[in-house]
Short mmCIF file of C-alpha atoms in Angstrom, two decimals:
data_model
loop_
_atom_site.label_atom_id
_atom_site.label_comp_id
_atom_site.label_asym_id
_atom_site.label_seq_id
_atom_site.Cartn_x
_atom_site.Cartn_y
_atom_site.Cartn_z
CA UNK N 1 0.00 0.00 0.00
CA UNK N 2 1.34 3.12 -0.86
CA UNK N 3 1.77 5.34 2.57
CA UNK N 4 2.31 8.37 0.62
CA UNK N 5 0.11 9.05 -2.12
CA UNK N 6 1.38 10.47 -5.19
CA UNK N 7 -1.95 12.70 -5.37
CA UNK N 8 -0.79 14.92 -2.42
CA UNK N 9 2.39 15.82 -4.06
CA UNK N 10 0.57 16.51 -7.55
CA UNK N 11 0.17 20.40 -9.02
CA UNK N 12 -2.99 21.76 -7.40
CA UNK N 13 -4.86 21.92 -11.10
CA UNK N 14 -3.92 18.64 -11.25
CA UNK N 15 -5.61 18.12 -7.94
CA UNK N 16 -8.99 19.74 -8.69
CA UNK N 17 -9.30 17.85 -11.88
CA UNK N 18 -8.55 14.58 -9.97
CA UNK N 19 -11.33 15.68 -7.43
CA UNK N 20 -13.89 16.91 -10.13
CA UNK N 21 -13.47 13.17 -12.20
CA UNK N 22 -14.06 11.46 -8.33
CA UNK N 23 -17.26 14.19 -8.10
CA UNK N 24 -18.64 12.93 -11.40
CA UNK N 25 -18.39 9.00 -10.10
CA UNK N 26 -20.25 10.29 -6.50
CA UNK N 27 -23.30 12.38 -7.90
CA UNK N 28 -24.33 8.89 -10.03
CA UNK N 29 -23.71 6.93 -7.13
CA UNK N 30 -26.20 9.03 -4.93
CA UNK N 31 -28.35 9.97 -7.86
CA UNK N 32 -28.92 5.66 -8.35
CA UNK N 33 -28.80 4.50 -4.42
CA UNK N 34 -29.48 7.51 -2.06
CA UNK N 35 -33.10 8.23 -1.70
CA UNK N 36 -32.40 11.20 0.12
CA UNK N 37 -29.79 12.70 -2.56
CA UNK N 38 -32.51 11.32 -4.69
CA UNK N 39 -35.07 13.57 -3.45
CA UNK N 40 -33.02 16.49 -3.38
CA UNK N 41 -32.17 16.53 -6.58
CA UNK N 42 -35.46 16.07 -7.87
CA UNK N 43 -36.97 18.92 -5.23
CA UNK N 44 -34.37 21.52 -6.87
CA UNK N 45 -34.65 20.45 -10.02
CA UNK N 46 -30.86 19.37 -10.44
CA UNK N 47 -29.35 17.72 -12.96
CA UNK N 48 -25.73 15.91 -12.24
CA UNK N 49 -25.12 16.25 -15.52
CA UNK N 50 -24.80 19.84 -14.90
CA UNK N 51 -22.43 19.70 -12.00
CA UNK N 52 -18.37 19.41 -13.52
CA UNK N 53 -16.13 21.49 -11.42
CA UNK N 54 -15.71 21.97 -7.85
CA UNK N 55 -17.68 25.31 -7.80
CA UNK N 56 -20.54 23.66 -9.59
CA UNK N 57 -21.12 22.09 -6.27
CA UNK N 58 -22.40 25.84 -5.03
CA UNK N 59 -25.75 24.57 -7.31
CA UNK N 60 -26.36 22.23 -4.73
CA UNK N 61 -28.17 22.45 -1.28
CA UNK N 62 -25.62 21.79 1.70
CA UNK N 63 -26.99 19.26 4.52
CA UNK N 64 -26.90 19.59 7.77
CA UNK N 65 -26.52 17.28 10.80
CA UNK N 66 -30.48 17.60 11.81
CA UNK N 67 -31.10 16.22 8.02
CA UNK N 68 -29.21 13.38 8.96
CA UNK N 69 -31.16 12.45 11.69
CA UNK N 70 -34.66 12.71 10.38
CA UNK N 71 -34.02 10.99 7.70
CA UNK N 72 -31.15 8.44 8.52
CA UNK N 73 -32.77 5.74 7.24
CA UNK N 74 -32.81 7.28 3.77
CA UNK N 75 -29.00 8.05 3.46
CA UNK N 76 -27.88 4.51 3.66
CA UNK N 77 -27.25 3.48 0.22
CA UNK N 78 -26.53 -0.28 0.78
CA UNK N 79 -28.98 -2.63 2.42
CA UNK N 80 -28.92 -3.75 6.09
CA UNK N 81 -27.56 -7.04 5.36
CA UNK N 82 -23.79 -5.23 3.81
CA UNK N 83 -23.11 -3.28 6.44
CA UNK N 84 -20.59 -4.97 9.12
CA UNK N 85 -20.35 -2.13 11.48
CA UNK N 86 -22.13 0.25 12.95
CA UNK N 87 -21.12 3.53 14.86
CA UNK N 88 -22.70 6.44 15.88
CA UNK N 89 -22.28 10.02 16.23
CA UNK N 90 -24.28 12.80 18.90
CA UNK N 91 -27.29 13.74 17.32
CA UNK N 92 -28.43 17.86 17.24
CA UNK N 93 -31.80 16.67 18.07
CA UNK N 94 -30.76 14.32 21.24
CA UNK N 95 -31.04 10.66 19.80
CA UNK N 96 -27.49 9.96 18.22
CA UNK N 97 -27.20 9.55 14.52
CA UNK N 98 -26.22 5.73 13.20
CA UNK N 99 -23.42 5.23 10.33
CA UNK N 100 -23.19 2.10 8.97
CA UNK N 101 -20.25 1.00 7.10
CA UNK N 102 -19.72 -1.79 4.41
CA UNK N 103 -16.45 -4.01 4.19
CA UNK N 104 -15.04 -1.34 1.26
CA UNK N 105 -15.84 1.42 3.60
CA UNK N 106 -13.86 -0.41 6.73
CA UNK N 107 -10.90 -0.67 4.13
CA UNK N 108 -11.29 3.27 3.35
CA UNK N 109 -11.42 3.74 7.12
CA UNK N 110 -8.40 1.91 7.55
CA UNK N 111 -6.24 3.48 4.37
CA UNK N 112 -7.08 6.80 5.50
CA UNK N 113 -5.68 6.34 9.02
CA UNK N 114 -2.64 4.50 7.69
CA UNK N 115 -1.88 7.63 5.25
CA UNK N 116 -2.92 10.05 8.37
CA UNK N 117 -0.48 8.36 10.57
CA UNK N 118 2.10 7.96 8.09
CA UNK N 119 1.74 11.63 7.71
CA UNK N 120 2.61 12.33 11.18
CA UNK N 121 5.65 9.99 10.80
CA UNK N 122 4.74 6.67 12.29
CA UNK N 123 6.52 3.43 10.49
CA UNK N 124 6.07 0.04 9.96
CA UNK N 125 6.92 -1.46 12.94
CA UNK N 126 6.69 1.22 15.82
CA UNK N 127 4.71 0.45 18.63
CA UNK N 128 1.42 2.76 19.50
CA UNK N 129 -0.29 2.87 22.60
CA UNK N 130 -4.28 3.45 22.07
CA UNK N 131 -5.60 5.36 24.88
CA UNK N 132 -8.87 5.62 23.32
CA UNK N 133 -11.71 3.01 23.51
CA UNK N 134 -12.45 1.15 20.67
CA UNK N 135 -16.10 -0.02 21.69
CA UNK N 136 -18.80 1.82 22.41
CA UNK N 137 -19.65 2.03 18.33
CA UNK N 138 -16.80 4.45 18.44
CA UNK N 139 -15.73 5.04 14.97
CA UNK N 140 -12.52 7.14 15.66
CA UNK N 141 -10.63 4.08 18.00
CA UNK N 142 -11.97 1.79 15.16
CA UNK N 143 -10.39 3.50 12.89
CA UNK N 144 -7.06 3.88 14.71
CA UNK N 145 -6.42 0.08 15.15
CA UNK N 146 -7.52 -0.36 11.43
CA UNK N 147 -4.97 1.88 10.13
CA UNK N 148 -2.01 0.67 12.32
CA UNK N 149 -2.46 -2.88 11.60
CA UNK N 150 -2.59 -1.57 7.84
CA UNK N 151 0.39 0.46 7.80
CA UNK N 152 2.51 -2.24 9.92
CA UNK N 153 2.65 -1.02 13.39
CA UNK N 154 2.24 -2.44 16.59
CA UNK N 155 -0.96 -1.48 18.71
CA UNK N 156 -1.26 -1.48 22.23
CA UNK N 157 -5.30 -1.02 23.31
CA UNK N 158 -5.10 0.38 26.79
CA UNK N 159 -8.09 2.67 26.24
CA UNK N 160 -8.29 5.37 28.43
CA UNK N 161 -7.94 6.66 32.08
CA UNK N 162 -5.68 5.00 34.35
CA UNK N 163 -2.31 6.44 34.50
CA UNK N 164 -1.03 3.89 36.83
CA UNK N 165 -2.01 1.28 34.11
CA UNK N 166 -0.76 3.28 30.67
CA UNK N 167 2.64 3.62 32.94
CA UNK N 168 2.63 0.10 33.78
CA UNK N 169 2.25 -0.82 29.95
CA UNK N 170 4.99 1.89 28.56
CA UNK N 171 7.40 0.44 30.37
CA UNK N 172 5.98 -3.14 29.61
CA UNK N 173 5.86 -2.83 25.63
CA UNK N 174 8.07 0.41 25.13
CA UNK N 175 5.85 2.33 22.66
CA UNK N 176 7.18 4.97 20.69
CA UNK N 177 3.54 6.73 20.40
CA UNK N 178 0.22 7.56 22.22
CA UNK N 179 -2.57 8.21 20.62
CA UNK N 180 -4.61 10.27 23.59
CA UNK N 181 -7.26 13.12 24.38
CA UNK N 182 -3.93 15.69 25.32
CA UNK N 183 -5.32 17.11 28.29
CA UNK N 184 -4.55 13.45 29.92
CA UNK N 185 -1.44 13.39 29.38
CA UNK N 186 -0.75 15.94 32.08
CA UNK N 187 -3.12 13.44 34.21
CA UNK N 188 -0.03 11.41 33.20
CA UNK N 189 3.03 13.51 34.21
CA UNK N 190 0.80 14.25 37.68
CA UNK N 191 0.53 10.62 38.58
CA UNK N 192 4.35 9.82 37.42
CA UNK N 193 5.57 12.51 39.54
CA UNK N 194 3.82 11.79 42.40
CA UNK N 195 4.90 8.33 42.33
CA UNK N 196 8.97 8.88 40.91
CA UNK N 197 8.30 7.08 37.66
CA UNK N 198 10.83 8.61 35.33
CA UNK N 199 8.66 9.42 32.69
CA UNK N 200 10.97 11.46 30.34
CA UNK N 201 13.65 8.34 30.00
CA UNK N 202 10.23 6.66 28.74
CA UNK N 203 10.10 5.00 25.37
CA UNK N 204 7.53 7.66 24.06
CA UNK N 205 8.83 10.03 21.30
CA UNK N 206 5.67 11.58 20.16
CA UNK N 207 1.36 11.48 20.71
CA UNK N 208 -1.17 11.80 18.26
CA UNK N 209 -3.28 14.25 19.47
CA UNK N 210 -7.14 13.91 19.24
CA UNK N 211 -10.23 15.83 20.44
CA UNK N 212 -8.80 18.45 21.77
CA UNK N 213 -6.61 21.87 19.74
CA UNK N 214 -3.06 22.25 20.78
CA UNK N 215 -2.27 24.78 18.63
CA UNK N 216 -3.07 28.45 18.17
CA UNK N 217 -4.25 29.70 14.64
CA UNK N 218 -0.68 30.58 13.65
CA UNK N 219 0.34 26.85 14.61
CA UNK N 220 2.59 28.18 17.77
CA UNK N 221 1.74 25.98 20.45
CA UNK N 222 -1.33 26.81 22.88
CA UNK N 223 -1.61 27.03 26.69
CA UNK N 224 -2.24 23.23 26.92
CA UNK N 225 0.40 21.99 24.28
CA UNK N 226 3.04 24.72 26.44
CA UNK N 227 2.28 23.18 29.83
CA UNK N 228 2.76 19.67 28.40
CA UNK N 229 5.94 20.12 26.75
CA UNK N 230 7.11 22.28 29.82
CA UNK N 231 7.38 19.13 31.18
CA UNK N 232 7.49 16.28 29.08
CA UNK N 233 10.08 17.67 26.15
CA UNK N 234 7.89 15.13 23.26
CA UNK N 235 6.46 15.94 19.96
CA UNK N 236 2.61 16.65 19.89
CA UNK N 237 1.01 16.29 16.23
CA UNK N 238 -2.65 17.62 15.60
CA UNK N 239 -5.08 15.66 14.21
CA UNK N 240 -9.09 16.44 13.08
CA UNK N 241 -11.90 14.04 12.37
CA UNK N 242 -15.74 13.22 13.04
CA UNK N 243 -17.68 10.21 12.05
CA UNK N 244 -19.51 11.99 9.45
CA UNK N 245 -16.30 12.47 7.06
CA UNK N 246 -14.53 8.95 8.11
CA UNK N 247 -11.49 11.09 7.03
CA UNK N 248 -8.67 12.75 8.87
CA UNK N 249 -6.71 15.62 9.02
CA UNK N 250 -3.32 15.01 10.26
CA UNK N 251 -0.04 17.21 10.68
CA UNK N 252 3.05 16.23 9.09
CA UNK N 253 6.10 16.30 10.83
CA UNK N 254 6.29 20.58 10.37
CA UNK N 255 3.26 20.93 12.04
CA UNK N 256 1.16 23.58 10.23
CA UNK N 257 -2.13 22.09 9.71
CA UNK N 258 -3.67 19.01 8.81
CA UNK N 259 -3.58 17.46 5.51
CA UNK N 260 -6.32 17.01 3.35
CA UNK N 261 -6.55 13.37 1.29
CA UNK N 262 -8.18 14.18 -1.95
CA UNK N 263 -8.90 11.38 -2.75
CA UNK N 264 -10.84 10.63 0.12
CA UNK N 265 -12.76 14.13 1.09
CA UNK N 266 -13.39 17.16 -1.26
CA UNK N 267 -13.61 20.48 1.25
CA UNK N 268 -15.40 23.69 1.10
CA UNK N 269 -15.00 27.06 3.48
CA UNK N 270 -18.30 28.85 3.86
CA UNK N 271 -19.34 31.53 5.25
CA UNK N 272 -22.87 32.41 6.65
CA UNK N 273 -24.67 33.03 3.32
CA UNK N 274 -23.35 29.87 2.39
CA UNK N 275 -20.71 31.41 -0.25
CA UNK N 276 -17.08 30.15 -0.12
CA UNK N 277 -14.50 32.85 2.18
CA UNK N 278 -11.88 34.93 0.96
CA UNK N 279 -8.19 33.06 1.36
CA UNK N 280 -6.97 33.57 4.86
CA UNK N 281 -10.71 33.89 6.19
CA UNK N 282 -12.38 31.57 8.40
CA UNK N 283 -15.79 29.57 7.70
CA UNK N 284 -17.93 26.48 8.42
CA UNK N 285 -16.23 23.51 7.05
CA UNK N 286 -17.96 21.93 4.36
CA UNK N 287 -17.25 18.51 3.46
CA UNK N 288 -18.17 15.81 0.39
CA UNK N 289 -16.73 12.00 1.23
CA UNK N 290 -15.38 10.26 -1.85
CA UNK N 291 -15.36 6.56 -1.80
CA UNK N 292 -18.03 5.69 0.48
CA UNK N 293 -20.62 3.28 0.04
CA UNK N 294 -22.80 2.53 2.72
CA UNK N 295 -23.52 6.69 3.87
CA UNK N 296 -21.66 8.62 1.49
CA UNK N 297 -22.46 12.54 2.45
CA UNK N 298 -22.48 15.84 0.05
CA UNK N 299 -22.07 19.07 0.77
CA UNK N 300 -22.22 17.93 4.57
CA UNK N 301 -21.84 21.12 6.97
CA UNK N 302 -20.08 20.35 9.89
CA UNK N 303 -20.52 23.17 12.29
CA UNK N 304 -17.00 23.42 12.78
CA UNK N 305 -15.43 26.59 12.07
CA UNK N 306 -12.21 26.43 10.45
CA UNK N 307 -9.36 28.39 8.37
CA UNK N 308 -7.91 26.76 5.00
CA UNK N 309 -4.14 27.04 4.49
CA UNK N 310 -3.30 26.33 0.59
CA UNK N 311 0.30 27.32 -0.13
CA UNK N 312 2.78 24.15 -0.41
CA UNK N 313 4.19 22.51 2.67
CA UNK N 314 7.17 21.80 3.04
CA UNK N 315 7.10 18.27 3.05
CA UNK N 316 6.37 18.27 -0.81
CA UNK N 317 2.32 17.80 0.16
CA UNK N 318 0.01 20.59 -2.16
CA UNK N 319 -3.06 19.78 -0.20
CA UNK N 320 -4.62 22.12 1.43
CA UNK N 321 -4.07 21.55 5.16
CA UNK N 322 -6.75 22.41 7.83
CA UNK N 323 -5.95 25.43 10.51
CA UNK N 324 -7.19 24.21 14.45
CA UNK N 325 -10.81 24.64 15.03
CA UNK N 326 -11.53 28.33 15.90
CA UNK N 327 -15.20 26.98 17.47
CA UNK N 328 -18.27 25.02 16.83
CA UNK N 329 -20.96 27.52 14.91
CA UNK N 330 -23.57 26.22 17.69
CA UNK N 331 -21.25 27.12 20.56
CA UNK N 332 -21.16 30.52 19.72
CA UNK N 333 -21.68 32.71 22.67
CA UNK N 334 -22.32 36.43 22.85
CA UNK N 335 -21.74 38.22 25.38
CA UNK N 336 -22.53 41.66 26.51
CA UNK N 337 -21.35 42.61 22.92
CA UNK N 338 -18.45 40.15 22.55
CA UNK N 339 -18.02 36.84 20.71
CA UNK N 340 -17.02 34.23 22.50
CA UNK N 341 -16.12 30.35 21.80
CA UNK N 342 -15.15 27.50 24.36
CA UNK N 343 -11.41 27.48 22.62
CA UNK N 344 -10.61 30.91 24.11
CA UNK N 345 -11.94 30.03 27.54
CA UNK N 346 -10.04 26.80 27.35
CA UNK N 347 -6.92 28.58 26.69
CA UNK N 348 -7.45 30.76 29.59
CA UNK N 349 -8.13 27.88 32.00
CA UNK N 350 -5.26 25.76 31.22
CA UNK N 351 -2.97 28.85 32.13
CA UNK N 352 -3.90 28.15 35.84
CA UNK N 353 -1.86 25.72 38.12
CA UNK N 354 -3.96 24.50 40.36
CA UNK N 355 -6.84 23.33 38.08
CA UNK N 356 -8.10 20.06 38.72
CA UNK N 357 -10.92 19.81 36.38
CA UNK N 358 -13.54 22.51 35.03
CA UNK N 359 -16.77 23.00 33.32
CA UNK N 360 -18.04 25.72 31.08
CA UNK N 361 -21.80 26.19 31.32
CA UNK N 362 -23.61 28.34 28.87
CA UNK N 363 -27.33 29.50 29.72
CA UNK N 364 -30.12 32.26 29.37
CA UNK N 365 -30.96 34.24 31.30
CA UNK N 366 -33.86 35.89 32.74
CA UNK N 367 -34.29 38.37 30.15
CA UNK N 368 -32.70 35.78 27.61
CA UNK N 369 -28.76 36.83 27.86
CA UNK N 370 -26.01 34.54 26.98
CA UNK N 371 -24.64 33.92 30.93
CA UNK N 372 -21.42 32.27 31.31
CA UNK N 373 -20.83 29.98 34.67
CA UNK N 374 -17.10 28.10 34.93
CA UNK N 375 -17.05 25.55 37.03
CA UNK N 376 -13.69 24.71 38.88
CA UNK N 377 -12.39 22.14 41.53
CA UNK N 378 -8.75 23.67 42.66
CA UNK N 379 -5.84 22.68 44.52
CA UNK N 380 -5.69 26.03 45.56
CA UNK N 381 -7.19 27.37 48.80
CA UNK N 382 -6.37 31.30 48.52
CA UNK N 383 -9.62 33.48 48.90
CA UNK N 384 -7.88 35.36 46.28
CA UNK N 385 -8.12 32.91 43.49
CA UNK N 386 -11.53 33.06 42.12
CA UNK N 387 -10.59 36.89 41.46
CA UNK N 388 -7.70 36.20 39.79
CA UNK N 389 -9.09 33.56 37.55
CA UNK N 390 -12.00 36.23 36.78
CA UNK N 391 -9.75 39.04 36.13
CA UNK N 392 -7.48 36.66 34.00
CA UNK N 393 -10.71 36.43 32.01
CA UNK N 394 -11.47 40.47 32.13
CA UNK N 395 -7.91 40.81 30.78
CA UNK N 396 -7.91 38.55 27.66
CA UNK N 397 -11.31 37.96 26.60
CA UNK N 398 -13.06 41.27 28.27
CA UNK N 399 -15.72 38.94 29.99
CA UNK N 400 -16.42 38.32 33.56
CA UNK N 401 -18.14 34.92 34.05
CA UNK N 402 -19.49 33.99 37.40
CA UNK N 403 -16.89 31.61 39.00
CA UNK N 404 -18.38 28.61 41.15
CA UNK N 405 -15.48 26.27 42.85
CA UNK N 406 -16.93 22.86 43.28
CA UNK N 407 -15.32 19.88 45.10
CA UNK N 408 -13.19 17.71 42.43
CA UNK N 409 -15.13 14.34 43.37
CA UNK N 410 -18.52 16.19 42.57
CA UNK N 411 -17.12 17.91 39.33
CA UNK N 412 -15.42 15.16 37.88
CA UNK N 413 -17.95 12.94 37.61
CA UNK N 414 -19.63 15.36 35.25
CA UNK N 415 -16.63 16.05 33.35
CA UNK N 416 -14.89 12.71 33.46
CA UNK N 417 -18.73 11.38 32.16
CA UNK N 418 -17.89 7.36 32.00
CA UNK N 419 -20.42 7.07 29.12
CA UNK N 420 -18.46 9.99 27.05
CA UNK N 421 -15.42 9.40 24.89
CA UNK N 422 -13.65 12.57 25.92
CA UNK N 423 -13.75 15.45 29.26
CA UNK N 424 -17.17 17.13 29.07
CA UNK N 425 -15.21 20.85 29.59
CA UNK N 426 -18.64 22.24 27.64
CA UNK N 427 -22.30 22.58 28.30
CA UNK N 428 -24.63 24.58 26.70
CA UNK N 429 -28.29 25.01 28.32
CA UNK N 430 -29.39 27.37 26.63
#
C-alpha cells in the first residue's frame, strides 16, 4: 500500500481535476442509491449532468446534521444485510445519529488512518499505545487500530484513564507513540511525579493528538500543548476528524495544519450566506466523502469553524491543510457585545496551576442573555483565586463569568462522564 500518495504531491490543477473526475463517479452513485440525494435533486430540479467542477457544487443544497437524523434511514445506500459495522455520532436533536459501514468502507477507514499516521511519521513497525476506547460504536478508536495494523505497526489497546495502568504498559511494551485526548497526558506527568516514575527516560517520542486543539491559529503551540511540553520535552502532532467524514486531518512532521486526502474528502470554506471565504478567512467547514458506500455525504456542513491554508508545505504535500478549530458555529456565545467560543476560555483555563478539572456552562438568562458559569475544583485554597481567575478572564477575553469552585469528586464525575469518549469541559443550556 502506498503510505504516501502520489496525489498529495501533484500540481494543485492537477488536484482539482482529480477531485472533479471522483465528483462525477459520487453524484451517479447518490443519484442511483441515495433516496435522500434522490429527493433532493429532484426537489431543486438538479441535474448531475450539470455539476463538472468543484464550484458547480455551489448549485447544490448543503446538509446539515439535523437532516441526517430525520431521515437516517434514507442516506444509507446499501442494504442492512452489507453493512458490518455500525457507529454512531451525537445527534443535534438528542437521539445519536447511526453510520453504517460496508467491508469497502472499513478498508477506506483503515487506508485513510494508515496515510494520516504515516503523515505524522509513524513506520512500519513502531509500537502505539491506544488510549482511546475502541467499543462503544466508536468510529474514531476503530479506525485507529484499522490503520495501524494496515500500515505495519504495533498497537497497544489500553483505552483510556488509568495512568497507573498506561505507565505500567509503557514500560511493559516500550511504545514509541500515544494516541490520547492531550489534556490526559498531564493526568499522566501528575501521577508519574507523584509516584517517581521517570517518565521522560520513557520509550515515548511523540502522541497523536485527538479531540482536543493544541495549537493556536498561527500553529505556535497553545496554553495546553506549552504546559505539556514544559514538562514532558515530546512531539505533539494535531489531528481532526468526526464520524460523518470517516477522514482525517493530520499534521506532518512541520506541524502547520492538517492534511487534506483528496482522494478521500473534497472540502469547502463557507461563510454564513453559504458562499465560499476569501483566502486567509475563516468559515464552516464543508465537506463531500469520496469513496463511500454505505452513507456517502455531500455538501455535509459540519458546524466546525475552520481556516484553509493552501500554499505548499514543506514536506512536498500541495493539499490544502486544515488550521485548528476556531469553534463550533452552535457554541457561539455572545456576550454583553463580545463573541465568544469555548477554545478561548479553554486557553485561559489551562494557564492556571492549580486546576483540577472545570466546566463551562452556557445559559439564558432571565431576560434571555447569553450567561457564562465556569465551574472549577482547585488545589488552591487562597480566597484570592476566584478573582484572579476572573480578572485573567477580564484581561484577555473582556468577559467576567461567574466563578463557582466545586469539590473535584462532585465535578469530575460530570466532566470525566464514564459514558463519554472525551472530558465534558462544555455545556450549553441554553
Amino acid at each position: 500500500m502506498e503510505l504516501f500518495p502520489s496525489i498529495e504531491k501533484a500540481d494543485i490543477q492537477d488536484i482539482k481535476i482529480f477531485q472533479e473526475e471522483k465528483l462525477q463517479e459520487l453524484l451517479a452513485y447518490l443519484e442511483g442509491n441515495s433516496p435522500f440525494y434522490q429527493r433532493l435533486f429532484k426537489e431543486n430540479n438538479i441535474q448531475i449532468s450539470e455539476i463538472q467542477t468543484l464550484e458547480d457544487l455551489g448549485k447544490i443544497p448543503t446538509t446539515s446534521k439535523n437532516d441526517i437524523q430525520q431521515n437516517n434511514d434514507d442516506f444509507f445506500c446499501i442494504p442492512q444485510n452489507q453493512i458490518v459495522d455500525y457507529s454512531t455520532t451525537s445527534g443535534t436533536l438528542g437521539d445519536p445519529v447511526t453510520f453504517g459501514l460496508s467491508d469497502n468502507d472499513l478498508e477506506r477507514l483503515a487506508y485513510n488512518e494508515a496515510i494520516s499516521f504515516a503523515c505524522a511519521g509513524i513506520q512500519k513497525g513502531d509500537v502505539v499505545q491506544m488510549i482511546t476506547t475502541i467499543d462503544k460504536r466508536f468510529m474514531a478508536g476503530l479506525a485507529y487500530f484499522l490503520g495501524l495494523r494496515k500500515m505495519g505497526a504495533s498497537v497497544v489497546r489500553m483505552g483510556p484513564g488509568i495512568p497507573e495502568l498506561q505507565w505500567d504498559s509503557i514500560f511493559r511494551y516500550k511504545p514509541k507513540y500515544l494516541i490520547t485526548v492531550p489534556s490526559f497526558l498531564l493526568k499522566m506527568i501528575d501521577y508519574a511525579e507523584k509516584h517517581g516514575i521517570d517518565y521522560k527516560n520513557s520509550s515515548i517520542f511523540g502522541a497523536v493528538c485527538i479531540g482536543e486543539s493544541i495549537k493556536n491559529q498561527d500553529f505556535t503551540d497553545n496554553i495546553l500543548s506549552q504546559k505539556i511540553k514544559e514538562k514532558w520535552n515530546i512531539q505533539l502532532y494535531s489531528t481532526y476528524a468526526s464520524t460523518e467524514m470517516s477522514t482525517a486531518f493530520t499534521e506532518c512532521e512541520h506541524e502547520v495544519g492538517g492534511h487534506q486526502h483528496p482522494e478521500l474528502i473534497i472540502t469547502e470554506i463557507l461563510d454564513d450566506e453559504g458562499n465560499p471565504v476569501k483566502d486567509g478567512e475563516s468559515g464552516e467547514l464543508t465537506i463531500t466523502t469520496l469513496g463511500v458506500e454505505a452513507l456517502p455525504l455531500l455538501r455535509f456542513k459540519t458546524g466546525d469553524l475552520v481556516k484553509a491554508h493552501s500554499e505548499p508545505c514543506k514536506c512536498g504535500r500541495n493539499t490544502m491543510r486544515l488550521g485548528p478549530v476556531v469553534g463550533r458555529k452552535q457554541q457561539m456565545i455572545k456576550y454583553k457585545g463580545t463573541t465568544l467560543y469555548p477554545p478561548a476560555m479553554n486557553d485561559i483555563l489551562n494557564d492556571f496551576e492549580g486546576i483540577l478539572c472545570y466546566q463551562i456552562v452556557i445559559q439564558s438568562n432571565e431576560i434571555g442573555l447569553d450567561e457564562i458559569i465556569i465551574k472549577l475544583s482547585t488545589e488552591r485554597e487562597e480566597e484570592s483565586f476566584e478573582g484572579e481567575v476572573r480578572d485573567h478572564f477580564r484581561a484577555k477575553l473582556r468577559v467576567s463569568p461567574k466563578i463557582e469552585i466545586v469539590d473535584f469528586d462532585v465535578l469530575s464525575k460530570t466532566v470525566f462522564n464514564p459514558n463519554s469518549r472525551k472530558p465534558i469541559t462544555f455545556i450549553d443550556l441554553r
